[in-house]
mmCIF file with all atom_site columns, N, CA, C and O in Angstrom:
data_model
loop_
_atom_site.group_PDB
_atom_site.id
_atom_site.type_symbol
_atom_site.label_atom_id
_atom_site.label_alt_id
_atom_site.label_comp_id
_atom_site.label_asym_id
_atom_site.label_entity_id
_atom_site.label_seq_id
_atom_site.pdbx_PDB_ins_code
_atom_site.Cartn_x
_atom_site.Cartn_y
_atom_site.Cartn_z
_atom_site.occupancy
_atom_site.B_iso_or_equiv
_atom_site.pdbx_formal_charge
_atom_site.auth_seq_id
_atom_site.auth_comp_id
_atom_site.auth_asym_id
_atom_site.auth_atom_id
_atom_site.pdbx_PDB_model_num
ATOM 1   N N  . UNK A 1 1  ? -10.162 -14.189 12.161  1.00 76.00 ? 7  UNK A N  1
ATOM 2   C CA . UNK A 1 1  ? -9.424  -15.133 11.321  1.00 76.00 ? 7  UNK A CA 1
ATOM 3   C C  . UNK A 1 1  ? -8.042  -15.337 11.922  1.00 76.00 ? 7  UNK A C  1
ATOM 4   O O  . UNK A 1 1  ? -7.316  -14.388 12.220  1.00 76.00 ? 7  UNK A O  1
ATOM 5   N N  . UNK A 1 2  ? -7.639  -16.875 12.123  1.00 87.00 ? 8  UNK A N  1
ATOM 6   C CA . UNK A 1 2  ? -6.565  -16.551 13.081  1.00 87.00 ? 8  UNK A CA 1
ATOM 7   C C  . UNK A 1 2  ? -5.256  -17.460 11.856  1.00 87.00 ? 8  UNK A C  1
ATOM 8   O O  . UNK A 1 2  ? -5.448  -18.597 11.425  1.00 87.00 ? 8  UNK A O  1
ATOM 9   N N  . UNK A 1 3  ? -4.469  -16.915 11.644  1.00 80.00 ? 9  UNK A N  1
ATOM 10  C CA . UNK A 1 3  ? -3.100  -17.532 11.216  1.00 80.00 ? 9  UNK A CA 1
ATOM 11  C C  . UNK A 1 3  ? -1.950  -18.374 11.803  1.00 80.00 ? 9  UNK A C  1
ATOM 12  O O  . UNK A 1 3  ? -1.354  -17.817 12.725  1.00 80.00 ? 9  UNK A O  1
ATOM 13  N N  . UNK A 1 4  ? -1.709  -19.060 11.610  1.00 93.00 ? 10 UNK A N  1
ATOM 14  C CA . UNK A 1 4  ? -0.408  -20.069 12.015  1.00 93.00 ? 10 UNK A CA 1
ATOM 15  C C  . UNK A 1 4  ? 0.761   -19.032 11.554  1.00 93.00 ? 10 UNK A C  1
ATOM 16  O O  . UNK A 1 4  ? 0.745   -18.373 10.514  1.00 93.00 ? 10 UNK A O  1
ATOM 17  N N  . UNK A 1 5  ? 1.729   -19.028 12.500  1.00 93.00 ? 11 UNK A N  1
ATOM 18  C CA . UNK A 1 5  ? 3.014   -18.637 12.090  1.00 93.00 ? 11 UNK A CA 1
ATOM 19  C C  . UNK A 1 5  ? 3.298   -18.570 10.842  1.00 93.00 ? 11 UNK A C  1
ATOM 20  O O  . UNK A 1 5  ? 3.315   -17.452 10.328  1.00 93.00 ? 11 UNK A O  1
ATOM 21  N N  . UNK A 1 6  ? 3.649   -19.962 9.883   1.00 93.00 ? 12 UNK A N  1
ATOM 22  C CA . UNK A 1 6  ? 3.914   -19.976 8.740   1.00 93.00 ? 12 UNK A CA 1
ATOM 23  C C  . UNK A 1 6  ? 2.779   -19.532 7.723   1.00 93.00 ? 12 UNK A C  1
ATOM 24  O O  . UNK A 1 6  ? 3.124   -19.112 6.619   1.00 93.00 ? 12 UNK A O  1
ATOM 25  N N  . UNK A 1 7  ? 1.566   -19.605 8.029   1.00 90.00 ? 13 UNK A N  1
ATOM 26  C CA . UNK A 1 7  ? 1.166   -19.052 6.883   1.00 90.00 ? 13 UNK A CA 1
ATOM 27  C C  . UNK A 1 7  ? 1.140   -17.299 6.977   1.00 90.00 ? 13 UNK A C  1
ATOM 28  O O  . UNK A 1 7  ? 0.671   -16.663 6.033   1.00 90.00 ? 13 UNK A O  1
ATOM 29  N N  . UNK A 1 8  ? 1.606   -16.702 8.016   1.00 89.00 ? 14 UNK A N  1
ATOM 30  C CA . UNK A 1 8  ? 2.138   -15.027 8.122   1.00 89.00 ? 14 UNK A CA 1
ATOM 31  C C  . UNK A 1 8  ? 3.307   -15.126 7.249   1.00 89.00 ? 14 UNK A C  1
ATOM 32  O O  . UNK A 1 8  ? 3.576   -14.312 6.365   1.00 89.00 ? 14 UNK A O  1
ATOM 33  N N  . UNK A 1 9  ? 4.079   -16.307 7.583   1.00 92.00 ? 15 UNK A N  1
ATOM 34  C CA . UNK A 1 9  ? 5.448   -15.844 7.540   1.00 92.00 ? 15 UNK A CA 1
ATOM 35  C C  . UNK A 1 9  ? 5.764   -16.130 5.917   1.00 92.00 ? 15 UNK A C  1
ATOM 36  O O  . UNK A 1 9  ? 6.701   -15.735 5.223   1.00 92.00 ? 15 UNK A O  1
ATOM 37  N N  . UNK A 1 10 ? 4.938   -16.734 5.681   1.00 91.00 ? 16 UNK A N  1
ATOM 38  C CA . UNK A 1 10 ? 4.810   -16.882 3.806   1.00 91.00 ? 16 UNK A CA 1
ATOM 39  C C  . UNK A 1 10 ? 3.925   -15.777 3.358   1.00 91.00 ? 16 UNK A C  1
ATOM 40  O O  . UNK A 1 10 ? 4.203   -15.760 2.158   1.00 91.00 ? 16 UNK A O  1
ATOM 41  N N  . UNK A 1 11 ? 3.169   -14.977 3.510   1.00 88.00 ? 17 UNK A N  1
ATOM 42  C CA . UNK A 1 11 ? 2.486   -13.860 2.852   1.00 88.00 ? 17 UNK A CA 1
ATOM 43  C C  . UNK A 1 11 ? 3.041   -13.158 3.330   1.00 88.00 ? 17 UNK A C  1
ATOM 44  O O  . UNK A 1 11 ? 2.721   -12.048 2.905   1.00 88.00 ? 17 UNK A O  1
ATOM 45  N N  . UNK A 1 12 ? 3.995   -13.092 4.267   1.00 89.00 ? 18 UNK A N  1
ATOM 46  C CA . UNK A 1 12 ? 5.221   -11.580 5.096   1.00 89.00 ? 18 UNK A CA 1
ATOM 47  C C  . UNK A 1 12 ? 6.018   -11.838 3.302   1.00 89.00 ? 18 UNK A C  1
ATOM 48  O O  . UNK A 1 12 ? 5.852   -11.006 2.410   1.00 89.00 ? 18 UNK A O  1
ATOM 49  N N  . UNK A 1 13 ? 6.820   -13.095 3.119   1.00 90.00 ? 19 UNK A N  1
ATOM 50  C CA . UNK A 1 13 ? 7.689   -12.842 2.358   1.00 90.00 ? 19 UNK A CA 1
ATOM 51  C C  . UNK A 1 13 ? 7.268   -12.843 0.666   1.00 90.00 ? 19 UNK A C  1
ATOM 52  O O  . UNK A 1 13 ? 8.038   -12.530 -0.242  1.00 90.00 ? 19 UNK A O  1
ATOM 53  N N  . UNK A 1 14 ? 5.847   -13.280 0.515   1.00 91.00 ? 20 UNK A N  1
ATOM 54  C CA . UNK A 1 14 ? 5.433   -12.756 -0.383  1.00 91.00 ? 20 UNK A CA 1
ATOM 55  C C  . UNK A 1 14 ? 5.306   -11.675 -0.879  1.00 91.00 ? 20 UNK A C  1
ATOM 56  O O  . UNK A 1 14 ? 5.578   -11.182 -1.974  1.00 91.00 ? 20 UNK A O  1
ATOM 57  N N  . UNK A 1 15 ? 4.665   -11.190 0.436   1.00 89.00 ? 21 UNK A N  1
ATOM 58  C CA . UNK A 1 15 ? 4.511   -9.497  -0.262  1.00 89.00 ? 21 UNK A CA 1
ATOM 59  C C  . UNK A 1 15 ? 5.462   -8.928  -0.008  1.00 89.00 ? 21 UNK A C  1
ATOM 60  O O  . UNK A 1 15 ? 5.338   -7.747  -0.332  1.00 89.00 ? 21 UNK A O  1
ATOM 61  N N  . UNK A 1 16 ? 6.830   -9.250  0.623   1.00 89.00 ? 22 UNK A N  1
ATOM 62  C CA . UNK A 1 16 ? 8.126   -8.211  0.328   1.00 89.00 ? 22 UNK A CA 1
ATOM 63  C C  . UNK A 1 16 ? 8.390   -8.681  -0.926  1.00 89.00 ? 22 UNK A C  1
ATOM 64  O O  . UNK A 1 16 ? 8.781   -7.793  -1.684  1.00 89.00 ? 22 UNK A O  1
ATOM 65  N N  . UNK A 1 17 ? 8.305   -9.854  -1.444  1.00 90.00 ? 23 UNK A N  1
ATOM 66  C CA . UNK A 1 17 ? 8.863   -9.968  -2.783  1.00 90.00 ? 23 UNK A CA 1
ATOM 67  C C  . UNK A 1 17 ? 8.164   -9.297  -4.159  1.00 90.00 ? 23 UNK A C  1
ATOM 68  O O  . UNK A 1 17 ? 8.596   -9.035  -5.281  1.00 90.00 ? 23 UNK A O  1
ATOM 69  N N  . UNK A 1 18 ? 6.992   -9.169  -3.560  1.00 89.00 ? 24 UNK A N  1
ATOM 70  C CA . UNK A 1 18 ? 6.459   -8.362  -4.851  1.00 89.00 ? 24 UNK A CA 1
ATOM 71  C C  . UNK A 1 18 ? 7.021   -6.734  -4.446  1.00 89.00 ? 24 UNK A C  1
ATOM 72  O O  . UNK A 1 18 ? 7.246   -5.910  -5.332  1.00 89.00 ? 24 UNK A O  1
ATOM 73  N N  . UNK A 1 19 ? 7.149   -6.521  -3.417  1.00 88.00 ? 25 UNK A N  1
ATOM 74  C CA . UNK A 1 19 ? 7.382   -4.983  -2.957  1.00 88.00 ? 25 UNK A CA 1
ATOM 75  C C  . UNK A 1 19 ? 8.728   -4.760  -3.821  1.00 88.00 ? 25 UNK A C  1
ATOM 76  O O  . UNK A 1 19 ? 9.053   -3.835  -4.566  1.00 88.00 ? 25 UNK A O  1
ATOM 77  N N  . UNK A 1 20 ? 9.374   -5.923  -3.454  1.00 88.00 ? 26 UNK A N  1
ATOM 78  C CA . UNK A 1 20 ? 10.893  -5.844  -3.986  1.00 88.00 ? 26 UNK A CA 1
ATOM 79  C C  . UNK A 1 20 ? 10.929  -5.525  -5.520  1.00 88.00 ? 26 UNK A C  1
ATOM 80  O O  . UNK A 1 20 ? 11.665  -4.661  -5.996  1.00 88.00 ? 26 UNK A O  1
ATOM 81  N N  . UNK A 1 21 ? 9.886   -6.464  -6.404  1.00 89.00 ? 27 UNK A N  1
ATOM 82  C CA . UNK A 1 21 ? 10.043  -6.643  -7.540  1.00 89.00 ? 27 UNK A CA 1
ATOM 83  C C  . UNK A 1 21 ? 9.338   -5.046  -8.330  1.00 89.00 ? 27 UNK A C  1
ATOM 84  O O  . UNK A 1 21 ? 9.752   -4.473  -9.338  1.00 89.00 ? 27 UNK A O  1
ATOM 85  N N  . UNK A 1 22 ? 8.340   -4.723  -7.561  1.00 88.00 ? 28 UNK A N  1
ATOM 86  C CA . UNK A 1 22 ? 7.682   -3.433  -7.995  1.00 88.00 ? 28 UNK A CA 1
ATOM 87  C C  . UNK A 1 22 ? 8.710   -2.075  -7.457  1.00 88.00 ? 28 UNK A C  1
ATOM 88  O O  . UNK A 1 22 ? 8.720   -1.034  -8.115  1.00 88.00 ? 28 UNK A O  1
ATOM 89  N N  . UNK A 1 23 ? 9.385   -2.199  -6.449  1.00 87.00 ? 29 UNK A N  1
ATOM 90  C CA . UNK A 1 23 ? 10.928  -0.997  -6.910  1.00 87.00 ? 29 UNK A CA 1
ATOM 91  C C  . UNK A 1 23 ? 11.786  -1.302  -7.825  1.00 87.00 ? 29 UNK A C  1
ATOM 92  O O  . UNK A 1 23 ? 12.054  -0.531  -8.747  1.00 87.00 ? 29 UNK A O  1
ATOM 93  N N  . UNK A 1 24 ? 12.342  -2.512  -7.672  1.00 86.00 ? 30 UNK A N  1
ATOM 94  C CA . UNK A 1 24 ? 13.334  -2.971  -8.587  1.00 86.00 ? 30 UNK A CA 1
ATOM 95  C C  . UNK A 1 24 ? 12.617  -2.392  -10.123 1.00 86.00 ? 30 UNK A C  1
ATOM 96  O O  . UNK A 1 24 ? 13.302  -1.577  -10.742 1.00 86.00 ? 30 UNK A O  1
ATOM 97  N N  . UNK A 1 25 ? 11.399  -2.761  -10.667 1.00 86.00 ? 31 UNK A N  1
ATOM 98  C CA . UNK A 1 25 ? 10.684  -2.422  -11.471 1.00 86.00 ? 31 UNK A CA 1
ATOM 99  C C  . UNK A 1 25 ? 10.928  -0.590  -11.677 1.00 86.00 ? 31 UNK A C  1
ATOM 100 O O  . UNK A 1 25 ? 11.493  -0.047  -12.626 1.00 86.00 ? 31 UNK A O  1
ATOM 101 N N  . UNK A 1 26 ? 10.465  -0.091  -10.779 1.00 84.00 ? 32 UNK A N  1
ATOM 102 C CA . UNK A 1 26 ? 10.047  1.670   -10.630 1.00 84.00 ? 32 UNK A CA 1
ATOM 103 C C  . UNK A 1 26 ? 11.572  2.081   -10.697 1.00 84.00 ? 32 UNK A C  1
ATOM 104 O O  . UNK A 1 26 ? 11.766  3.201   -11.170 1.00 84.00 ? 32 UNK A O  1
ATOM 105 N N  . UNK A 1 27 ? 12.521  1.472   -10.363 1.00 80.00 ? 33 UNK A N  1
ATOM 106 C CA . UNK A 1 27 ? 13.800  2.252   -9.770  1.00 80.00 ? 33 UNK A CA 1
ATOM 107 C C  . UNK A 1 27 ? 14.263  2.076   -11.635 1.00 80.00 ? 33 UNK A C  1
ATOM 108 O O  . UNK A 1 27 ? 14.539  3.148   -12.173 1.00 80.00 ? 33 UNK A O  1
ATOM 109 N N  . UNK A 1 28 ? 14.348  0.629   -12.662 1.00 76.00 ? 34 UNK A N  1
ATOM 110 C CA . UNK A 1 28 ? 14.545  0.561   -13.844 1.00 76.00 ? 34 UNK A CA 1
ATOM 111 C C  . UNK A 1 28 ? 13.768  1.502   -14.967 1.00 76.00 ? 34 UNK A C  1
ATOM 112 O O  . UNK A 1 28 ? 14.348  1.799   -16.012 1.00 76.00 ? 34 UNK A O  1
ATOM 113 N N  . UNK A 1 29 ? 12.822  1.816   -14.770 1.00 75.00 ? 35 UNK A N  1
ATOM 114 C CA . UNK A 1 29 ? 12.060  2.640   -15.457 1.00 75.00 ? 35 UNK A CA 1
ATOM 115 C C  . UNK A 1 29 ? 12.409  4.139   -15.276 1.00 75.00 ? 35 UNK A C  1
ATOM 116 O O  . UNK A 1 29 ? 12.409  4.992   -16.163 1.00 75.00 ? 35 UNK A O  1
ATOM 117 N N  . UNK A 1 30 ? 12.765  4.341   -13.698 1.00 74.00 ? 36 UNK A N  1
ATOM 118 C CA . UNK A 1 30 ? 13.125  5.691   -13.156 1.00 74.00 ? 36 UNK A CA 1
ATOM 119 C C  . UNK A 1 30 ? 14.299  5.959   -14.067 1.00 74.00 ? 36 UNK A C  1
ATOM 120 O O  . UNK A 1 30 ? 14.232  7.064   -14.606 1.00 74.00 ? 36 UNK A O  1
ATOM 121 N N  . UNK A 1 31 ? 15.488  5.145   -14.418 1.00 68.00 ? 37 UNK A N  1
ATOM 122 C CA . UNK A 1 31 ? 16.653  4.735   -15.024 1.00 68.00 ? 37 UNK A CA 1
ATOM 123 C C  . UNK A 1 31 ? 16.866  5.306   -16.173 1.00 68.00 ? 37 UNK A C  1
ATOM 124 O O  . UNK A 1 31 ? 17.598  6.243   -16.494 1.00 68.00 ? 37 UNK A O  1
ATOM 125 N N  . UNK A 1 32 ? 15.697  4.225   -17.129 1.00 62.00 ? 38 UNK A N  1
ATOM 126 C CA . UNK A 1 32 ? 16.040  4.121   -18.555 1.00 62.00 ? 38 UNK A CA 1
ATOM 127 C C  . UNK A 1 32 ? 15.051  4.553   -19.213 1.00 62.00 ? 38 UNK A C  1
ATOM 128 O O  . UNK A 1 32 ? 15.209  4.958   -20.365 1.00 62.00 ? 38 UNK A O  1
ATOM 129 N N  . UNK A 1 33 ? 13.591  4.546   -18.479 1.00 57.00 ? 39 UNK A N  1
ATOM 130 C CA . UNK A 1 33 ? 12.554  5.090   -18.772 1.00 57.00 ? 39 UNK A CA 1
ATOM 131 C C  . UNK A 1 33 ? 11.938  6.642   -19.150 1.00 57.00 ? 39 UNK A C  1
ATOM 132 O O  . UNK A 1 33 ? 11.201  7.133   -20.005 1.00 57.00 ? 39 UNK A O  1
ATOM 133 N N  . UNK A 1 34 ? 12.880  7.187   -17.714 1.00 55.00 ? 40 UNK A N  1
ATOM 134 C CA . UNK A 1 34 ? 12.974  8.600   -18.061 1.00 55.00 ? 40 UNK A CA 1
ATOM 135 C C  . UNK A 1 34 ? 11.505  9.332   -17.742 1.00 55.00 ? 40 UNK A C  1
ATOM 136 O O  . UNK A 1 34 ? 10.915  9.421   -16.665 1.00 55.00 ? 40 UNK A O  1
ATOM 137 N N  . UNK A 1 35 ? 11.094  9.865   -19.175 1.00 53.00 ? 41 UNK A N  1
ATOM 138 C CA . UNK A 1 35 ? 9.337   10.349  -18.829 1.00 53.00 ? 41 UNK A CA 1
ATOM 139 C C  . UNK A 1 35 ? 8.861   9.042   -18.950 1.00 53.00 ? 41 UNK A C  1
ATOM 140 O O  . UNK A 1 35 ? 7.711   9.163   -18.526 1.00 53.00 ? 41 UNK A O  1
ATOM 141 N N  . UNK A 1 36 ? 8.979   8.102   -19.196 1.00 53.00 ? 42 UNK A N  1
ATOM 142 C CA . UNK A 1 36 ? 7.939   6.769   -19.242 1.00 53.00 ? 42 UNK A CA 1
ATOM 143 C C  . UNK A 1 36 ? 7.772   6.311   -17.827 1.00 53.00 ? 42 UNK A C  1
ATOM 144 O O  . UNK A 1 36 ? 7.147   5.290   -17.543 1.00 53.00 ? 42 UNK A O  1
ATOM 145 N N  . UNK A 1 37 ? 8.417   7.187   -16.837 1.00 51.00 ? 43 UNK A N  1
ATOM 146 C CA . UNK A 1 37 ? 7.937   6.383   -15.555 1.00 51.00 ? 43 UNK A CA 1
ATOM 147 C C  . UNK A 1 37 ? 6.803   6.195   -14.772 1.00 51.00 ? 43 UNK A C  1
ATOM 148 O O  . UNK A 1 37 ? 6.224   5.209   -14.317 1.00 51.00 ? 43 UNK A O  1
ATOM 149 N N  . UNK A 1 38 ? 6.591   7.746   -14.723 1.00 54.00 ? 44 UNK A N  1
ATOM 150 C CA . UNK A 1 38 ? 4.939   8.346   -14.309 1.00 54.00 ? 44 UNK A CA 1
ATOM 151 C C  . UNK A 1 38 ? 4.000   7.384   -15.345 1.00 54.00 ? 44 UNK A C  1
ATOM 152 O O  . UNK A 1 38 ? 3.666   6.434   -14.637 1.00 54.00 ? 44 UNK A O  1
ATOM 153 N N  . UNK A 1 39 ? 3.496   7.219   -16.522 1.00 55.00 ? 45 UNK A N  1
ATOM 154 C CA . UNK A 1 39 ? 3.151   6.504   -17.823 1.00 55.00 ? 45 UNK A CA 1
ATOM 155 C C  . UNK A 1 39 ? 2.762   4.897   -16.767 1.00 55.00 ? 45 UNK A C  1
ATOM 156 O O  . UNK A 1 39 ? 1.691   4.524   -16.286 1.00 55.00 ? 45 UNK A O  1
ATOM 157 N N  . UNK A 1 40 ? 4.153   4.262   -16.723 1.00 54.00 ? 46 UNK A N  1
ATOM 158 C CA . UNK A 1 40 ? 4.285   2.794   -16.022 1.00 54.00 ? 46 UNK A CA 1
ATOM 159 C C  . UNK A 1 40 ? 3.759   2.795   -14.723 1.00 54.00 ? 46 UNK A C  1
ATOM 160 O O  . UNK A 1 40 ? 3.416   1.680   -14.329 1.00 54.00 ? 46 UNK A O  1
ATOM 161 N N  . UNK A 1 41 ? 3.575   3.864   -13.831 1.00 54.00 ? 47 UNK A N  1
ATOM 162 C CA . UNK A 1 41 ? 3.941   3.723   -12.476 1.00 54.00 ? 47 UNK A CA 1
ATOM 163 C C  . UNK A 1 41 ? 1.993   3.441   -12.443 1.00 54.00 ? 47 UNK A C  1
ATOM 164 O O  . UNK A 1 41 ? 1.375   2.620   -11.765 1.00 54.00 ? 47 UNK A O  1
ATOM 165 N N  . UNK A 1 42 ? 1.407   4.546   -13.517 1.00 52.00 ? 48 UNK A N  1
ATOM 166 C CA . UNK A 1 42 ? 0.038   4.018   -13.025 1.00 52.00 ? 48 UNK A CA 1
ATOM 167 C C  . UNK A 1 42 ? -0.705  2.834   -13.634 1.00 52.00 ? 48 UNK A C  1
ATOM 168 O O  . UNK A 1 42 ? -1.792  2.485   -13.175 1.00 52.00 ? 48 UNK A O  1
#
């Protein structure tokens, strides 16, 4: 299966953005969550 540049370079920054959004996520829960993190994380 072969890819064009841009369509890498749009699922490259897709999936950092979910990467981003799922720490940003884990790091708020780690926060305020406390024991609810382990709970969320699975």
């Amino acid at each position: 299966m072969d890819w064009t540049e841009e369509q890498k370079k749009a699922i490259f920054e897709k999936g950092n953005d979910i990467l981003v959004a799922a720490a940003a996520r884990q790091w708020k829960d780690g926060c305020f969550g406390g024991t609810n993190y382990s709970e969320n994380f699975e």
